[in-house]
Coordinates of N, CA and C in Angstrom, one line a residue:
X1330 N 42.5 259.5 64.3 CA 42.1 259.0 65.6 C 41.8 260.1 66.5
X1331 N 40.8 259.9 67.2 CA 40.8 261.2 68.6 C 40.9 260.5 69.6
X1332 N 41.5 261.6 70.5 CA 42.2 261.0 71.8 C 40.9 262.0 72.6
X1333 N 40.5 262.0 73.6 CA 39.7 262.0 74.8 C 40.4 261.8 76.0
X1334 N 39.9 262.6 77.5 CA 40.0 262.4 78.5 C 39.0 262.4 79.2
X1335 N 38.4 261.5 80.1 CA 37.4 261.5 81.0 C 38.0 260.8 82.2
X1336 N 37.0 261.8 83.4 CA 37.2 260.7 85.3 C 36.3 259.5 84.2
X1337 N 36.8 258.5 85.8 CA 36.2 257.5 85.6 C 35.0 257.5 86.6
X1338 N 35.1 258.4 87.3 CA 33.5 258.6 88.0 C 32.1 258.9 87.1
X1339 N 32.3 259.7 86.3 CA 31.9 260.1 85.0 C 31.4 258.5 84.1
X1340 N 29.8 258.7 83.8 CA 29.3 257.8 83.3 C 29.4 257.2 82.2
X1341 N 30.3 256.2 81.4 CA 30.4 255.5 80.3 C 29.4 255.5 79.2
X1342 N 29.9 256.6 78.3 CA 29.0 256.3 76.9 C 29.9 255.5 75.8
X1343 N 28.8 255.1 74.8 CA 29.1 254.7 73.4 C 29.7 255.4 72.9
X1344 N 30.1 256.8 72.9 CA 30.8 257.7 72.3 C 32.2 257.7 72.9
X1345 N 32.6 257.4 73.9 CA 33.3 257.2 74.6 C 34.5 256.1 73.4
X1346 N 34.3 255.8 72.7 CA 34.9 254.2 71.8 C 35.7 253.9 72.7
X1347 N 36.9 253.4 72.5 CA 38.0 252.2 73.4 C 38.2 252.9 74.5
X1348 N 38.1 252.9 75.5 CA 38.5 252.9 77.3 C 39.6 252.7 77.2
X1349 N 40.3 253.1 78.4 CA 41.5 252.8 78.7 C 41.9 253.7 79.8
X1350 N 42.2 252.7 80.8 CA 42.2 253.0 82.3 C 44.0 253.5 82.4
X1351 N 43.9 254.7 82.5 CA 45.3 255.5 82.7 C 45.9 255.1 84.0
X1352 N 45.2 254.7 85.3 CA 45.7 254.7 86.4 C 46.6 253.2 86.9
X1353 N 47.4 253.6 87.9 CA 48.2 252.5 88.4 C 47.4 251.7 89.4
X1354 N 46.3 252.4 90.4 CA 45.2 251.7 91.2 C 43.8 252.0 90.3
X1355 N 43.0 250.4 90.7 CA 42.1 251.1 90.4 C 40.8 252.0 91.0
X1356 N 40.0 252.8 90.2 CA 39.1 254.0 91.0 C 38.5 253.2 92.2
X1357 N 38.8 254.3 93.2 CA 38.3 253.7 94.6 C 36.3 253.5 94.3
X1358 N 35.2 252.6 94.9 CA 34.3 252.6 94.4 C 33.6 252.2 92.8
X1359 N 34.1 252.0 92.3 CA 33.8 252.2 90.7 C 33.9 249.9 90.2
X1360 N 33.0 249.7 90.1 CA 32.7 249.0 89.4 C 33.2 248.7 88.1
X1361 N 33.4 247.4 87.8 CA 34.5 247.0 86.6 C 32.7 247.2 85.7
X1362 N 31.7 246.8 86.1 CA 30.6 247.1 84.7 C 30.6 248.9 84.5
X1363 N 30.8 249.4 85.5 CA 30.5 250.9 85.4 C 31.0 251.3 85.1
X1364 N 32.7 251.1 85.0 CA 33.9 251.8 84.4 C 34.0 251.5 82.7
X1365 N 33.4 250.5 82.7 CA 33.2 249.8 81.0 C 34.7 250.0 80.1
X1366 N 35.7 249.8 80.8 CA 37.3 249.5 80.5 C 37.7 248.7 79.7
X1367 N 38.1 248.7 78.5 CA 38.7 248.1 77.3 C 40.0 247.2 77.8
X1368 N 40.9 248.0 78.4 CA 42.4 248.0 78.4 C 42.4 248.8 79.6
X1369 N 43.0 248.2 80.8 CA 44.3 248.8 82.0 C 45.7 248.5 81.7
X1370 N 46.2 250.2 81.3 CA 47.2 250.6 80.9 C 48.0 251.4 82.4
X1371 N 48.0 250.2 83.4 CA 48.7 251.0 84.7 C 50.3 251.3 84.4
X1372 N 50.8 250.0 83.1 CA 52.2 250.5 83.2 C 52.6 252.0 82.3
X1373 N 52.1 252.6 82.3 CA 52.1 254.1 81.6 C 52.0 255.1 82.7
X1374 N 51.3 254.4 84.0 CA 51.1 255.6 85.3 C 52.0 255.6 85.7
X1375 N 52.1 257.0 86.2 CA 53.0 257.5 87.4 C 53.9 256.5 88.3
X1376 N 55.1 255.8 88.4 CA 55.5 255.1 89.3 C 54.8 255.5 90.5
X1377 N 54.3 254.2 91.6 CA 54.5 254.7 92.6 C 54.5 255.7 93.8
X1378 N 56.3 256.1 93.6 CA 56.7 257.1 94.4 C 56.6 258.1 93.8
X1379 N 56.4 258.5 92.4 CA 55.5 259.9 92.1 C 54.4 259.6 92.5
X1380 N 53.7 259.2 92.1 CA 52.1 259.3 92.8 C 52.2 259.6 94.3
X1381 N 52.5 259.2 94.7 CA 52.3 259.1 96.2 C 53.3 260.9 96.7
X1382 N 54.1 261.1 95.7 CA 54.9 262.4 95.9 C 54.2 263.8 95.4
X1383 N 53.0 263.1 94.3 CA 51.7 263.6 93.8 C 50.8 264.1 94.7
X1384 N 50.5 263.4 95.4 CA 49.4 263.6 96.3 C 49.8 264.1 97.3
X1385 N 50.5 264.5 97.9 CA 51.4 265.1 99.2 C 52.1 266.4 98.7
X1386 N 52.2 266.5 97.0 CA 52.2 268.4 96.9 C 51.4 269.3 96.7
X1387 N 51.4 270.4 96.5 CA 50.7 271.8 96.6 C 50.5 271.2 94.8
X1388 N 49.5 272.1 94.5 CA 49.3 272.5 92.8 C 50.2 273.4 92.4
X1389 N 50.7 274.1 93.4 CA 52.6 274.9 92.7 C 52.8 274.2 92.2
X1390 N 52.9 272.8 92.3 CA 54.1 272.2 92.2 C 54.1 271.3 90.7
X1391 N 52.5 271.8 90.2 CA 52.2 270.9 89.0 C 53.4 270.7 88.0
X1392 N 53.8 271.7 87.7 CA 54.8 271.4 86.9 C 56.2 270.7 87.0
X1393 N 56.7 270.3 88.3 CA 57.5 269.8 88.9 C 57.5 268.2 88.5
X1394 N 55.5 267.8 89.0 CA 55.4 266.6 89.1 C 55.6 266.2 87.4
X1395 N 54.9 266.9 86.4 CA 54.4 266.7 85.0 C 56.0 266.8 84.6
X1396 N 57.1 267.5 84.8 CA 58.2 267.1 84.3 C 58.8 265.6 84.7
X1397 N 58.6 265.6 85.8 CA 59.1 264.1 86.2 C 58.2 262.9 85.5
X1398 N 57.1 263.4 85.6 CA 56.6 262.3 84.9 C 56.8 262.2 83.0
X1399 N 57.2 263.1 82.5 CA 57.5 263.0 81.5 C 58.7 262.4 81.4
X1400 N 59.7 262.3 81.7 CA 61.2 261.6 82.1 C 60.7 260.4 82.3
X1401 N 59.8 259.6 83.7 CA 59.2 258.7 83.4 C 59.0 257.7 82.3
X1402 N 57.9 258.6 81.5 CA 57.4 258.4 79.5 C 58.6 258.1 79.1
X1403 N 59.5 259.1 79.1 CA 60.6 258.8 78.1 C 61.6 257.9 78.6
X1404 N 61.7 257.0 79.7 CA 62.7 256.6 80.5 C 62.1 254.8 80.3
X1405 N 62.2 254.6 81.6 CA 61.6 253.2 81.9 C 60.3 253.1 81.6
X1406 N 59.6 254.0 81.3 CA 58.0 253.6 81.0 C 58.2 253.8 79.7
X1407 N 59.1 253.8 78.8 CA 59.0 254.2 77.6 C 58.3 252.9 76.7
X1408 N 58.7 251.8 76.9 CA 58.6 250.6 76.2 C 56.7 250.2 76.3
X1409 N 56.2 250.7 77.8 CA 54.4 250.1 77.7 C 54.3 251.4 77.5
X1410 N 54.6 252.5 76.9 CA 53.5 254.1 76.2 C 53.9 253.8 74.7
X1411 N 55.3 253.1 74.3 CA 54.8 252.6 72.8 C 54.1 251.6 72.8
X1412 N 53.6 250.7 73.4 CA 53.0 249.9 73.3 C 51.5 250.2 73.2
X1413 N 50.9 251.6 74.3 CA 49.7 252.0 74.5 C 49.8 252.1 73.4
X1414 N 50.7 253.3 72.7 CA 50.3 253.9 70.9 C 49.6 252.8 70.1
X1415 N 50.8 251.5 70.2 CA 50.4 250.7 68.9 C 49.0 250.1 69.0
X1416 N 48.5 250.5 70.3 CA 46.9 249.3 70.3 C 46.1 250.7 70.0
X1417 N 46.3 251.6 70.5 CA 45.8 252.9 70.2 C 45.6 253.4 68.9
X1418 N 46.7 252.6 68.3 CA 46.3 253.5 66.6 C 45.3 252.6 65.6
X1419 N 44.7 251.5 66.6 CA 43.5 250.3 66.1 C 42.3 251.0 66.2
X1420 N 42.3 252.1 67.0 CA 40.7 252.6 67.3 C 40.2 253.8 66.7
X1421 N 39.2 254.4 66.1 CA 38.6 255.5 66.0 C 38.6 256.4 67.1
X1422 N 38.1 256.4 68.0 CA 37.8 257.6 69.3 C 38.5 256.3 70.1
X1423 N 39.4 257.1 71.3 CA 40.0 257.0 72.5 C 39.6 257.4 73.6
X1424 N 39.4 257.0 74.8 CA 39.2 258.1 75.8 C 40.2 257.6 76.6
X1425 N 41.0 258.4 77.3 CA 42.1 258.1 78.4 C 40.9 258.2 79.9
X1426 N 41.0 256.9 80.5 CA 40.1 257.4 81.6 C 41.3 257.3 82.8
X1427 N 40.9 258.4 84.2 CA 41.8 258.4 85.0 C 41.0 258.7 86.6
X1428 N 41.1 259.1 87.6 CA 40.3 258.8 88.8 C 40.8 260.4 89.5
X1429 N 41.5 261.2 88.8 CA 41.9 262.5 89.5 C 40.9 263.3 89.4
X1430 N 40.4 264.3 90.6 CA 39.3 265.0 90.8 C 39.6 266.2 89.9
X1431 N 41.0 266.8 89.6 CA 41.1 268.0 89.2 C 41.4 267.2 87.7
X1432 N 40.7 267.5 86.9 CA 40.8 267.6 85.4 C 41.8 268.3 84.5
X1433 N 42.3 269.2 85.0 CA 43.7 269.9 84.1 C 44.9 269.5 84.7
X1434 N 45.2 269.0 86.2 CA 46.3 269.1 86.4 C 46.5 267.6 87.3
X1435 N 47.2 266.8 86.4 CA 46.5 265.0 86.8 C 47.5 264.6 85.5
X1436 N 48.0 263.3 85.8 CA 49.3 262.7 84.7 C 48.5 262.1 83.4
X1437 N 47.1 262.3 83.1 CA 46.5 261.7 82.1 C 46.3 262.6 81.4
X1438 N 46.6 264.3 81.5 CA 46.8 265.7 80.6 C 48.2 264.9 79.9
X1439 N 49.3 264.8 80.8 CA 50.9 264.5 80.6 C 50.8 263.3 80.0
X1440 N 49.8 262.6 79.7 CA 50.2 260.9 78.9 C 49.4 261.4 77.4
X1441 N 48.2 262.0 77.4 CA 47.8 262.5 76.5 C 48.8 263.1 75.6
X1442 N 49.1 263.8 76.1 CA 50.3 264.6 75.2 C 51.3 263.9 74.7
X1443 N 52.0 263.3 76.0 CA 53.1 262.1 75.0 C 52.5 261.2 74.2
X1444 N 51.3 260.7 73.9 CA 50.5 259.4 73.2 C 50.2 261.2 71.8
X1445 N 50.2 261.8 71.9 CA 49.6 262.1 70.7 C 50.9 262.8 69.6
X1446 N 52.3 262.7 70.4 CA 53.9 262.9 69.7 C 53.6 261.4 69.0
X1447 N 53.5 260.2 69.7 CA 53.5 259.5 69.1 C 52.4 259.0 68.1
X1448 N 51.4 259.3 68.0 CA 50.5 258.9 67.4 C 49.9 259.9 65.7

């Protein structure tokens, strides 16, 4: 299986195979035909009060947020990220889609990673 990450601003291809909307809201602007989403997988995002503790820190702090969110994965979110795996391991190509402007440092690097221990 390959796992993928794309914004969801970013235009929906055929190559793209099963979607799957990483976020807890969805993309401000963005059209349910434009987003072309398989599966909203918000129980896998960031609680909340990380997000919102996300967006109110510095990029120092990336690693701060990405440990917590990993505790997250392995905690109370642990039960809907096995659950992502098991629908996940149905598809050929994956893309994790998510709405963060900065591409490397965004909880859909940090779900990638734990979805591919499991997978």
């Amino acid at each position: 299986m390959e796992l993928r990450r794309k914004r969801a601003y970013d235009t929906a291809e055929a190559s793209d195979g099963f979607r799957v909307l990483v976020d807890r809201l969805w993309p401000r602007g963005v059209s349910k035909d434009r987003a072309a989403i398989d599966l909203w997988a918000k129980d896998t995002a960031p609680s909340p009060e990380l997000r919102k503790a996300w967006h109110a820190a510095s990029e120092d702090e990336w690693g701060t947020y990405a440990d917590r969110y990993r505790a997250e994965l392995d905690g109370e979110t642990a039960p809907a990220l096995d659950e992502l795996a098991a629908e996940l391991k149905q598809h050929g190509v994956v893309t994790l889609v998510y709405a963060a402007h900065d591409e490397e440092h965004n909880h859909a690097v940090v779900l990638e990673a734990a979805l591919r221990e499991l997978l």
